[in-house]
mmCIF file of C-alpha atoms in Angstrom:
data_model
loop_
_atom_site.group_PDB
_atom_site.id
_atom_site.type_symbol
_atom_site.label_atom_id
_atom_site.label_comp_id
_atom_site.label_asym_id
_atom_site.label_seq_id
_atom_site.Cartn_x
_atom_site.Cartn_y
_atom_site.Cartn_z
ATOM 1 C CA MET A 1 -223.918 -71.764 -95.509
ATOM 2 C CA ASN A 2 -220.337 -71.522 -96.699
ATOM 3 C CA PRO A 3 -219.287 -73.983 -99.376
ATOM 4 C CA PRO A 4 -216.282 -76.111 -98.421
ATOM 5 C CA LYS A 5 -212.895 -74.769 -99.429
ATOM 6 C CA ARG A 6 -210.531 -77.522 -100.534
ATOM 7 C CA LEU A 7 -207.262 -76.746 -98.825
ATOM 8 C CA CYS A 8 -204.855 -78.082 -101.436
ATOM 9 C CA SER A 9 -204.071 -81.146 -103.445
ATOM 10 C CA THR A 10 -202.348 -84.059 -101.713
ATOM 11 C CA GLU A 11 -199.295 -83.500 -103.926
ATOM 12 C CA ASN A 12 -198.345 -80.319 -102.069
ATOM 13 C CA ALA A 13 -199.832 -81.322 -98.739
ATOM 14 C CA GLU A 14 -196.617 -80.789 -96.793
ATOM 15 C CA ALA A 15 -195.946 -77.219 -97.745
ATOM 16 C CA PRO A 16 -199.002 -75.125 -98.614
ATOM 17 C CA THR A 17 -198.306 -71.463 -99.210
ATOM 18 C CA GLY A 18 -200.445 -68.400 -98.800
ATOM 19 C CA GLY A 19 -201.427 -65.606 -96.484
ATOM 20 C CA GLN A 20 -203.093 -65.395 -93.098
ATOM 21 C CA GLU A 21 -206.126 -67.413 -94.229
ATOM 22 C CA GLU A 22 -203.822 -70.230 -95.339
ATOM 23 C CA GLU A 23 -202.089 -70.231 -91.977
ATOM 24 C CA SER A 24 -205.339 -70.632 -90.019
ATOM 25 C CA ARG A 25 -206.358 -73.857 -91.741
ATOM 26 C CA VAL A 26 -206.861 -76.826 -89.447
ATOM 27 C CA SER A 27 -207.012 -80.469 -90.443
ATOM 28 C CA ILE A 28 -208.930 -82.705 -88.046
ATOM 29 C CA VAL A 29 -207.030 -85.983 -88.295
ATOM 30 C CA MET A 30 -209.134 -89.059 -87.563
ATOM 31 C CA PRO A 31 -207.925 -92.647 -87.869
ATOM 32 C CA MET A 32 -210.864 -95.032 -87.875
ATOM 33 C CA TYR A 33 -211.393 -98.723 -87.208
ATOM 34 C CA ASN A 34 -214.831 -100.232 -86.490
ATOM 35 C CA ALA A 35 -216.078 -97.021 -84.889
ATOM 36 C CA SER A 36 -219.585 -97.009 -86.318
ATOM 37 C CA CYS A 37 -221.412 -96.870 -82.981
ATOM 38 C CA TRP A 38 -219.586 -93.681 -81.882
ATOM 39 C CA LEU A 39 -219.289 -91.754 -85.137
ATOM 40 C CA ASP A 40 -222.569 -89.838 -85.115
ATOM 41 C CA GLU A 41 -221.739 -88.198 -81.778
ATOM 42 C CA CYS A 42 -218.133 -87.564 -82.834
ATOM 43 C CA LEU A 43 -219.057 -85.968 -86.181
ATOM 44 C CA GLN A 44 -221.920 -83.929 -84.709
ATOM 45 C CA ALA A 45 -219.369 -82.336 -82.366
ATOM 46 C CA ILE A 46 -217.035 -81.511 -85.266
ATOM 47 C CA LEU A 47 -219.963 -79.876 -87.057
ATOM 48 C CA HIS A 48 -220.575 -77.621 -84.030
ATOM 49 C CA GLN A 49 -217.036 -76.232 -83.641
ATOM 50 C CA ASP A 50 -217.009 -72.461 -83.126
ATOM 51 C CA PHE A 51 -213.672 -71.995 -84.931
ATOM 52 C CA THR A 52 -214.062 -69.393 -87.698
ATOM 53 C CA GLY A 53 -211.020 -70.408 -89.745
ATOM 54 C CA ILE A 54 -210.990 -73.086 -92.413
ATOM 55 C CA MET A 55 -211.324 -76.713 -91.346
ATOM 56 C CA GLU A 56 -211.148 -80.046 -93.068
ATOM 57 C CA LEU A 57 -211.824 -83.542 -91.768
ATOM 58 C CA SER A 58 -209.304 -86.146 -92.899
ATOM 59 C CA VAL A 59 -210.382 -89.730 -92.187
ATOM 60 C CA PHE A 60 -208.383 -92.874 -92.863
ATOM 61 C CA ASP A 61 -210.274 -96.151 -92.467
ATOM 62 C CA ASP A 62 -207.952 -98.906 -91.266
ATOM 63 C CA ALA A 63 -209.809 -101.918 -92.746
ATOM 64 C CA SER A 64 -213.028 -101.548 -90.768
ATOM 65 C CA THR A 65 -215.414 -104.474 -91.059
ATOM 66 C CA ASP A 66 -218.469 -102.502 -89.954
ATOM 67 C CA ASP A 67 -220.204 -99.608 -91.760
ATOM 68 C CA SER A 68 -217.893 -96.879 -90.391
ATOM 69 C CA ARG A 69 -217.036 -95.481 -93.815
ATOM 70 C CA THR A 70 -220.703 -95.353 -94.824
ATOM 71 C CA VAL A 71 -221.543 -93.426 -91.639
ATOM 72 C CA VAL A 72 -218.851 -90.806 -92.360
ATOM 73 C CA GLU A 73 -220.021 -90.489 -95.969
ATOM 74 C CA GLY A 74 -223.498 -89.862 -94.588
ATOM 75 C CA TRP A 75 -222.179 -86.785 -92.804
ATOM 76 C CA ARG A 76 -220.326 -85.357 -95.789
ATOM 77 C CA GLU A 77 -223.132 -83.107 -97.020
ATOM 78 C CA ARG A 78 -223.810 -81.585 -93.581
ATOM 79 C CA LEU A 79 -220.103 -81.002 -92.898
ATOM 80 C CA GLU A 80 -219.453 -79.487 -96.313
ATOM 81 C CA ALA A 81 -222.509 -77.232 -95.932
ATOM 82 C CA ARG A 82 -220.788 -75.912 -92.788
ATOM 83 C CA GLY A 83 -217.616 -75.272 -94.817
ATOM 84 C CA ILE A 84 -215.716 -78.335 -93.597
ATOM 85 C CA SER A 85 -214.274 -80.318 -96.485
ATOM 86 C CA VAL A 86 -214.167 -84.086 -95.998
ATOM 87 C CA LEU A 87 -211.432 -86.481 -97.121
ATOM 88 C CA ILE A 88 -212.047 -90.205 -96.691
ATOM 89 C CA SER A 89 -209.706 -92.970 -97.737
ATOM 90 C CA GLY A 90 -208.656 -96.329 -96.388
ATOM 91 C CA HIS A 91 -207.810 -99.903 -97.254
ATOM 92 C CA ASN A 92 -209.629 -103.224 -97.219
ATOM 93 C CA SER A 93 -206.840 -105.586 -96.227
ATOM 94 C CA ALA A 94 -207.613 -108.623 -94.108
ATOM 95 C CA GLN A 95 -206.030 -106.972 -91.042
ATOM 96 C CA PRO A 96 -205.734 -103.364 -89.837
ATOM 97 C CA ARG A 97 -202.278 -101.817 -90.156
ATOM 98 C CA GLY A 98 -202.477 -100.026 -86.816
ATOM 99 C CA VAL A 99 -203.171 -96.601 -85.373
ATOM 100 C CA GLY A 100 -199.762 -95.148 -86.276
ATOM 101 C CA TYR A 101 -200.183 -96.093 -89.928
ATOM 102 C CA ALA A 102 -203.747 -94.721 -90.045
ATOM 103 C CA LYS A 103 -202.730 -91.418 -88.435
ATOM 104 C CA ASN A 104 -199.849 -90.960 -90.861
ATOM 105 C CA LYS A 105 -202.130 -91.632 -93.830
ATOM 106 C CA ALA A 106 -204.762 -89.212 -92.561
ATOM 107 C CA VAL A 107 -202.108 -86.524 -92.074
ATOM 108 C CA SER A 108 -200.447 -87.081 -95.459
ATOM 109 C CA GLN A 109 -203.716 -86.636 -97.375
ATOM 110 C CA SER A 110 -204.597 -83.482 -95.433
ATOM 111 C CA CYS A 111 -203.399 -79.923 -96.007
ATOM 112 C CA GLY A 112 -203.995 -77.778 -92.930
ATOM 113 C CA GLN A 113 -201.099 -75.917 -91.373
ATOM 114 C CA TYR A 114 -202.361 -77.199 -88.024
ATOM 115 C CA LEU A 115 -203.364 -80.740 -87.036
ATOM 116 C CA CYS A 116 -206.088 -81.578 -84.537
ATOM 117 C CA PHE A 117 -205.946 -85.273 -83.664
ATOM 118 C CA GLN A 118 -209.346 -86.796 -82.969
ATOM 119 C CA ASP A 119 -210.185 -90.368 -82.013
ATOM 120 C CA ALA A 120 -213.365 -91.621 -83.633
ATOM 121 C CA ASP A 121 -214.818 -92.721 -80.279
ATOM 122 C CA ASP A 122 -214.310 -89.359 -78.519
ATOM 123 C CA VAL A 123 -216.327 -86.137 -78.588
ATOM 124 C CA MET A 124 -214.804 -82.667 -78.880
ATOM 125 C CA CYS A 125 -216.364 -79.693 -77.120
ATOM 126 C CA PRO A 126 -217.402 -76.741 -79.325
ATOM 127 C CA GLN A 127 -214.386 -74.582 -78.362
ATOM 128 C CA ARG A 128 -211.722 -77.242 -78.880
ATOM 129 C CA VAL A 129 -210.338 -76.345 -82.307
ATOM 130 C CA ARG A 130 -210.474 -72.596 -81.642
ATOM 131 C CA LEU A 131 -208.729 -72.644 -78.258
ATOM 132 C CA GLN A 132 -206.092 -75.195 -79.203
ATOM 133 C CA TYR A 133 -205.420 -73.393 -82.480
ATOM 134 C CA GLU A 134 -204.821 -70.174 -80.526
ATOM 135 C CA ALA A 135 -202.434 -72.000 -78.167
ATOM 136 C CA SER A 136 -200.618 -73.753 -81.012
ATOM 137 C CA ALA A 137 -200.144 -70.486 -82.903
ATOM 138 C CA LEU A 138 -198.340 -69.153 -79.807
ATOM 139 C CA HIS A 139 -196.354 -72.391 -79.341
ATOM 140 C CA PRO A 140 -195.729 -73.785 -82.847
ATOM 141 C CA ASN A 141 -193.048 -76.236 -81.643
ATOM 142 C CA SER A 142 -195.208 -77.791 -78.923
ATOM 143 C CA LEU A 143 -197.768 -80.524 -78.470
ATOM 144 C CA ILE A 144 -200.921 -78.880 -77.142
ATOM 145 C CA GLY A 145 -203.363 -80.838 -74.985
ATOM 146 C CA CYS A 146 -206.407 -80.012 -72.896
ATOM 147 C CA LYS A 147 -208.387 -81.188 -69.909
ATOM 148 C CA VAL A 148 -210.833 -84.043 -70.431
ATOM 149 C CA ARG A 149 -214.040 -85.535 -69.091
ATOM 150 C CA ARG A 150 -213.855 -89.307 -68.856
ATOM 151 C CA LEU A 151 -216.802 -91.413 -69.994
ATOM 152 C CA PRO A 152 -218.140 -93.496 -68.268
ATOM 153 C CA GLU A 153 -217.880 -91.139 -65.305
ATOM 154 C CA GLY A 154 -215.514 -92.451 -62.635
ATOM 155 C CA SER A 155 -213.569 -94.781 -64.919
ATOM 156 C CA THR A 156 -209.770 -94.474 -64.551
ATOM 157 C CA GLU A 157 -210.339 -91.926 -61.772
ATOM 158 C CA ARG A 158 -206.660 -91.484 -60.738
ATOM 159 C CA TYR A 159 -205.490 -91.215 -64.349
ATOM 160 C CA THR A 160 -208.148 -88.633 -65.203
ATOM 161 C CA ARG A 161 -207.316 -86.558 -62.125
ATOM 162 C CA TRP A 162 -203.629 -86.634 -63.123
ATOM 163 C CA ILE A 163 -204.421 -85.536 -66.704
ATOM 164 C CA ASN A 164 -206.414 -82.568 -65.465
ATOM 165 C CA THR A 165 -204.398 -81.370 -62.456
ATOM 166 C CA ILE A 166 -200.662 -81.615 -63.153
ATOM 167 C CA THR A 167 -199.018 -78.232 -63.453
ATOM 168 C CA GLN A 168 -197.311 -76.721 -66.493
ATOM 169 C CA ASP A 169 -193.904 -77.616 -64.994
ATOM 170 C CA GLN A 170 -195.060 -81.186 -64.344
ATOM 171 C CA LEU A 171 -196.000 -81.577 -68.005
ATOM 172 C CA ILE A 172 -192.216 -81.785 -68.452
ATOM 173 C CA THR A 173 -191.043 -83.352 -65.180
ATOM 174 C CA GLN A 174 -193.592 -86.206 -65.070
ATOM 175 C CA VAL A 175 -192.955 -87.631 -68.542
ATOM 176 C CA TYR A 176 -191.415 -90.805 -67.049
ATOM 177 C CA THR A 177 -194.467 -92.083 -65.153
ATOM 178 C CA SER A 178 -196.551 -95.095 -66.115
ATOM 179 C CA HIS A 179 -199.373 -92.738 -67.157
ATOM 180 C CA GLY A 180 -197.487 -92.010 -70.401
ATOM 181 C CA PRO A 181 -197.595 -88.680 -72.276
ATOM 182 C CA THR A 182 -198.425 -85.812 -69.940
ATOM 183 C CA VAL A 183 -200.823 -84.455 -72.548
ATOM 184 C CA VAL A 184 -202.803 -87.486 -73.697
ATOM 185 C CA MET A 185 -202.802 -88.348 -77.388
ATOM 186 C CA PRO A 186 -206.569 -87.965 -77.988
ATOM 187 C CA THR A 187 -206.177 -84.269 -77.053
ATOM 188 C CA TRP A 188 -203.144 -83.485 -79.237
ATOM 189 C CA PHE A 189 -203.019 -80.431 -81.464
ATOM 190 C CA CYS A 190 -199.856 -79.226 -83.199
ATOM 191 C CA SER A 191 -198.505 -77.429 -86.235
ATOM 192 C CA ARG A 192 -197.877 -79.485 -89.351
ATOM 193 C CA HIS A 193 -194.335 -78.155 -89.270
ATOM 194 C CA TRP A 194 -193.768 -79.801 -85.886
ATOM 195 C CA TYR A 195 -195.351 -83.107 -86.905
ATOM 196 C CA LEU A 196 -193.067 -83.254 -89.955
ATOM 197 C CA LYS A 197 -190.009 -82.523 -87.823
ATOM 198 C CA VAL A 198 -190.834 -85.142 -85.179
ATOM 199 C CA GLY A 199 -192.774 -87.787 -87.060
ATOM 200 C CA PRO A 200 -194.111 -89.791 -88.607
ATOM 201 C CA PHE A 201 -195.785 -92.084 -86.073
ATOM 202 C CA ASP A 202 -194.307 -95.546 -85.653
ATOM 203 C CA GLU A 203 -196.206 -97.982 -87.894
ATOM 204 C CA GLY A 204 -195.359 -101.173 -86.006
ATOM 205 C CA GLY A 205 -199.051 -101.829 -85.454
ATOM 206 C CA LYS A 206 -200.747 -103.631 -82.593
ATOM 207 C CA GLY A 207 -198.792 -103.545 -79.351
ATOM 208 C CA VAL A 208 -196.704 -100.487 -80.302
ATOM 209 C CA PRO A 209 -197.256 -97.320 -78.185
ATOM 210 C CA GLU A 210 -196.971 -94.952 -81.139
ATOM 211 C CA ASP A 211 -198.127 -91.998 -79.031
ATOM 212 C CA LEU A 212 -195.426 -92.458 -76.369
ATOM 213 C CA LEU A 213 -192.723 -92.932 -79.021
ATOM 214 C CA PHE A 214 -193.800 -89.734 -80.812
ATOM 215 C CA PHE A 215 -194.053 -87.849 -77.495
ATOM 216 C CA TYR A 216 -190.535 -88.799 -76.445
ATOM 217 C CA GLN A 217 -189.172 -87.938 -79.889
ATOM 218 C CA SER A 218 -190.850 -84.519 -79.686
ATOM 219 C CA LEU A 219 -189.075 -83.863 -76.380
ATOM 220 C CA ARG A 220 -185.749 -85.030 -77.848
ATOM 221 C CA GLN A 221 -186.202 -82.499 -80.642
ATOM 222 C CA GLY A 222 -186.599 -79.722 -78.068
ATOM 223 C CA GLY A 223 -190.371 -79.543 -78.353
ATOM 224 C CA GLY A 224 -192.588 -78.050 -75.682
ATOM 225 C CA VAL A 225 -195.697 -79.408 -73.984
ATOM 226 C CA ALA A 226 -198.670 -77.194 -73.133
ATOM 227 C CA ARG A 227 -202.254 -77.683 -72.033
ATOM 228 C CA VAL A 228 -205.337 -75.527 -72.538
ATOM 229 C CA ASP A 229 -206.800 -75.516 -69.051
ATOM 230 C CA ARG A 230 -210.353 -76.118 -70.235
ATOM 231 C CA CYS A 231 -212.193 -79.395 -70.650
ATOM 232 C CA LEU A 232 -212.324 -79.667 -74.445
ATOM 233 C CA LEU A 233 -212.795 -83.404 -74.970
ATOM 234 C CA VAL A 234 -215.020 -86.215 -73.769
ATOM 235 C CA TYR A 235 -212.495 -89.054 -73.578
ATOM 236 C CA ARG A 236 -214.180 -92.427 -73.804
ATOM 237 C CA TYR A 237 -212.974 -95.514 -71.939
ATOM 238 C CA HIS A 238 -213.928 -98.945 -73.289
ATOM 239 C CA GLU A 239 -212.413 -102.393 -73.653
ATOM 240 C CA LYS A 240 -211.951 -102.111 -77.439
ATOM 241 C CA ALA A 241 -209.543 -99.161 -77.100
ATOM 242 C CA THR A 242 -206.188 -99.792 -78.813
ATOM 243 C CA THR A 243 -204.374 -98.731 -75.620
ATOM 244 C CA HIS A 244 -205.173 -102.153 -74.148
ATOM 245 C CA SER A 245 -203.024 -103.908 -76.775
ATOM 246 C CA VAL A 246 -199.779 -102.410 -75.421
ATOM 247 C CA THR A 247 -198.091 -104.447 -72.677
ATOM 248 C CA GLU A 248 -196.846 -102.949 -69.431
ATOM 249 C CA GLU A 249 -193.382 -104.376 -70.100
ATOM 250 C CA THR A 250 -193.148 -102.559 -73.458
ATOM 251 C CA ILE A 251 -194.022 -99.272 -71.753
ATOM 252 C CA TRP A 252 -191.676 -100.024 -68.832
ATOM 253 C CA LYS A 253 -188.641 -100.508 -71.079
ATOM 254 C CA LEU A 254 -189.312 -97.300 -73.018
ATOM 255 C CA ARG A 255 -189.712 -95.343 -69.788
ATOM 256 C CA VAL A 256 -186.539 -96.739 -68.238
ATOM 257 C CA ASP A 257 -184.534 -95.992 -71.379
ATOM 258 C CA PHE A 258 -185.860 -92.422 -71.549
ATOM 259 C CA LEU A 259 -185.214 -91.860 -67.821
ATOM 260 C CA GLN A 260 -181.625 -92.997 -68.262
ATOM 261 C CA GLU A 261 -181.143 -90.894 -71.391
ATOM 262 C CA ARG A 262 -182.594 -87.685 -69.970
ATOM 263 C CA VAL A 263 -181.843 -87.897 -66.248
ATOM 264 C CA LEU A 264 -179.611 -90.656 -64.904
ATOM 265 C CA ASN A 265 -176.897 -90.312 -67.532
ATOM 266 C CA GLN A 266 -176.434 -86.720 -66.327
ATOM 267 C CA TRP A 267 -176.438 -87.529 -62.587
ATOM 268 C CA GLU A 268 -173.381 -88.707 -60.657
ATOM 269 C CA SER A 269 -175.449 -90.539 -58.032
ATOM 270 C CA CYS A 270 -179.041 -91.052 -56.909
ATOM 271 C CA THR A 271 -181.351 -92.714 -54.398
ATOM 272 C CA ILE A 272 -184.307 -94.882 -55.402
ATOM 273 C CA TRP A 273 -187.303 -94.026 -53.211
ATOM 274 C CA ASN A 274 -188.962 -97.431 -52.578
ATOM 275 C CA ALA A 275 -187.066 -100.472 -51.381
ATOM 276 C CA GLY A 276 -189.945 -102.690 -52.434
ATOM 277 C CA LYS A 277 -190.817 -104.505 -55.634
ATOM 278 C CA GLN A 278 -191.025 -101.499 -57.969
ATOM 279 C CA GLY A 279 -187.854 -99.843 -56.726
ATOM 280 C CA ARG A 280 -185.866 -103.057 -57.014
ATOM 281 C CA LYS A 281 -187.250 -103.700 -60.494
ATOM 282 C CA LEU A 282 -186.125 -100.238 -61.600
ATOM 283 C CA TYR A 283 -182.630 -100.883 -60.223
ATOM 284 C CA ARG A 284 -182.382 -104.208 -62.073
ATOM 285 C CA SER A 285 -183.567 -102.536 -65.295
ATOM 286 C CA LEU A 286 -180.803 -99.926 -65.297
ATOM 287 C CA SER A 287 -177.572 -100.170 -67.248
ATOM 288 C CA PRO A 288 -174.555 -101.386 -65.212
ATOM 289 C CA THR A 289 -173.176 -97.828 -65.274
ATOM 290 C CA ASN A 290 -176.366 -96.361 -63.811
ATOM 291 C CA GLN A 291 -176.741 -99.200 -61.288
ATOM 292 C CA LYS A 292 -173.415 -98.078 -59.822
ATOM 293 C CA LYS A 293 -174.859 -94.582 -59.379
ATOM 294 C CA VAL A 294 -177.592 -95.886 -57.030
ATOM 295 C CA LYS A 295 -176.097 -95.169 -53.615
ATOM 296 C CA ALA A 296 -179.153 -96.261 -51.601
ATOM 297 C CA PHE A 297 -182.803 -97.207 -51.522
ATOM 298 C CA CYS A 298 -185.022 -95.300 -49.109
ATOM 299 C CA ASP A 299 -188.406 -96.172 -47.607
ATOM 300 C CA VAL A 300 -190.764 -95.620 -44.686
ATOM 301 C CA ASP A 301 -191.302 -99.342 -44.014
ATOM 302 C CA GLU A 302 -189.329 -100.228 -40.863
ATOM 303 C CA ASN A 303 -189.122 -103.913 -41.863
ATOM 304 C CA LYS A 304 -187.313 -103.031 -45.087
ATOM 305 C CA ILE A 305 -185.084 -100.494 -43.338
ATOM 306 C CA GLN A 306 -184.101 -102.970 -40.590
ATOM 307 C CA LYS A 307 -182.807 -105.425 -43.204
ATOM 308 C CA GLY A 308 -180.139 -102.829 -43.896
ATOM 309 C CA PHE A 309 -179.459 -103.475 -47.544
ATOM 310 C CA TYR A 310 -180.720 -105.007 -50.782
ATOM 311 C CA THR A 311 -178.547 -107.672 -52.423
ATOM 312 C CA TYR A 312 -178.726 -107.872 -56.197
ATOM 313 C CA GLU A 313 -178.736 -111.660 -56.406
ATOM 314 C CA GLU A 314 -178.935 -111.837 -60.223
ATOM 315 C CA SER A 315 -175.779 -109.782 -60.653
ATOM 316 C CA LYS A 316 -172.747 -111.350 -62.330
ATOM 317 C CA GLN A 317 -170.510 -109.120 -60.221
ATOM 318 C CA ARG A 318 -168.510 -110.624 -57.375
ATOM 319 C CA PRO A 319 -169.065 -109.775 -54.668
ATOM 320 C CA LYS A 320 -172.737 -109.179 -55.472
ATOM 321 C CA PRO A 321 -173.789 -105.538 -55.092
ATOM 322 C CA LYS A 322 -175.351 -104.646 -51.739
ATOM 323 C CA ILE A 323 -177.252 -101.362 -51.708
ATOM 324 C CA PRO A 324 -178.128 -99.748 -48.350
ATOM 325 C CA VAL A 325 -181.780 -99.281 -47.391
ATOM 326 C CA LEU A 326 -182.332 -96.069 -45.414
ATOM 327 C CA HIS A 327 -185.196 -94.118 -43.912
ATOM 328 C CA TYR A 328 -186.072 -91.355 -46.369
ATOM 329 C CA LYS A 329 -185.023 -88.681 -43.858
ATOM 330 C CA ASP A 330 -181.507 -90.164 -43.789
ATOM 331 C CA ALA A 331 -181.176 -90.468 -47.574
ATOM 332 C CA SER A 332 -179.617 -88.009 -49.993
ATOM 333 C CA ALA A 333 -181.108 -86.358 -53.067
ATOM 334 C CA PRO A 334 -181.500 -86.620 -55.983
ATOM 335 C CA PHE A 335 -184.258 -89.232 -55.854
ATOM 336 C CA ILE A 336 -186.140 -91.347 -58.378
ATOM 337 C CA ILE A 337 -189.568 -91.846 -56.810
ATOM 338 C CA CYS A 338 -190.982 -95.340 -57.393
ATOM 339 C CA VAL A 339 -194.102 -94.911 -55.265
ATOM 340 C CA LYS A 340 -197.397 -94.441 -57.077
ATOM 341 C CA LEU A 341 -198.773 -90.927 -57.079
ATOM 342 C CA ASP A 342 -202.149 -90.251 -55.469
ATOM 343 C CA MET A 343 -202.207 -93.646 -53.703
ATOM 344 C CA THR A 344 -200.924 -92.885 -50.185
ATOM 345 C CA GLU A 345 -203.597 -90.390 -49.066
ATOM 346 C CA GLY A 346 -201.059 -87.592 -49.313
ATOM 347 C CA VAL A 347 -198.337 -89.267 -47.203
ATOM 348 C CA LEU A 348 -195.773 -89.478 -50.020
ATOM 349 C CA GLU A 349 -196.458 -85.930 -51.123
ATOM 350 C CA GLY A 350 -196.195 -84.735 -47.502
ATOM 351 C CA ASN A 351 -192.871 -86.501 -46.996
ATOM 352 C CA LEU A 352 -191.452 -84.946 -50.175
ATOM 353 C CA SER A 353 -192.705 -81.530 -49.113
ATOM 354 C CA SER A 354 -191.090 -81.903 -45.665
ATOM 355 C CA LEU A 355 -187.671 -82.275 -47.308
ATOM 356 C CA GLN A 356 -188.211 -79.040 -49.295
ATOM 357 C CA LEU A 357 -187.202 -80.702 -52.554
ATOM 358 C CA LYS A 358 -187.799 -79.312 -56.032
ATOM 359 C CA GLU A 359 -189.366 -81.627 -58.595
ATOM 360 C CA GLY A 360 -187.263 -81.794 -61.751
ATOM 361 C CA THR A 361 -184.069 -80.952 -59.859
ATOM 362 C CA ASP A 362 -184.026 -82.981 -56.641
ATOM 363 C CA TYR A 363 -186.386 -85.745 -57.742
ATOM 364 C CA TYR A 364 -188.399 -87.224 -60.588
ATOM 365 C CA HIS A 365 -191.469 -89.447 -60.378
ATOM 366 C CA PHE A 366 -191.190 -92.767 -62.167
ATOM 367 C CA ASN A 367 -194.371 -94.599 -61.057
#
């Protein structure tokens, strides 16, 4: 077995130098909080990676109250015998500092030129590091994801289907939907250079969507998004997941702001596709300038269409704005689609297709 090669000291962690071997070093970045029951399966999978470059595992324990750190220490000898050096640190404060803080700490103590983010409750497939490293080397200014298998099977079925089936173009055009990042955080792989340019992660703690904030910032910096079209991660769903601590309203506001910044501020006018609750909520959430750009709502519901218009009752304007409600065939592009994807048995998708519209030019999905 190969002895572990220590990548570098933490003092020069941000800028290691060297030849080709140096450049192929990968740090597996693992924040950890009370993950004891999943760690054996997670670490076994790291041990069985088929990547032939140099790897290290960098773990930061965010004040676990179980025996998580002891479990990782118990794997040190096996991992190091495989040539994977192990870094473990953490803190013992009364409360965890949050996922963003733990990720930043795990990155800062690591030294690889590439970062493979791994949640302690997930399981990577044997090819993950190798295939994502190859993709990241070709796209050093991108976040690289992969397809996933959800566990338990059938949980979050629509979300999982979306993760695995959106196209390369949709990785960019569908960044405004309620699903969040188009490559999901537990699958992220990127160059250290890109993390340092975009990051660090927000350290606001519980209730802060640090992954969405980082994802949007990466796009603002001109970063790409790519996916290895292989299932490389078993992505576990459970009630203890930190995702559940983020409110829908927090996510909504971030999405609306990003949609305005990237799309609506550049458009002269638009139509909101959905005259119902979600469409009206989007309209009310827009800035006054962008509200004026909404020339109509459109729908397929005859009851909504027959009403003729939507009155913005909460407006301070006089007279109060009245926005026409049209049948979608009578409305004009560009559209913001506020109808949930994969929920209408193909009707929405068929209607969009019938108008021969191009996603990312003539319309964007918001729900």
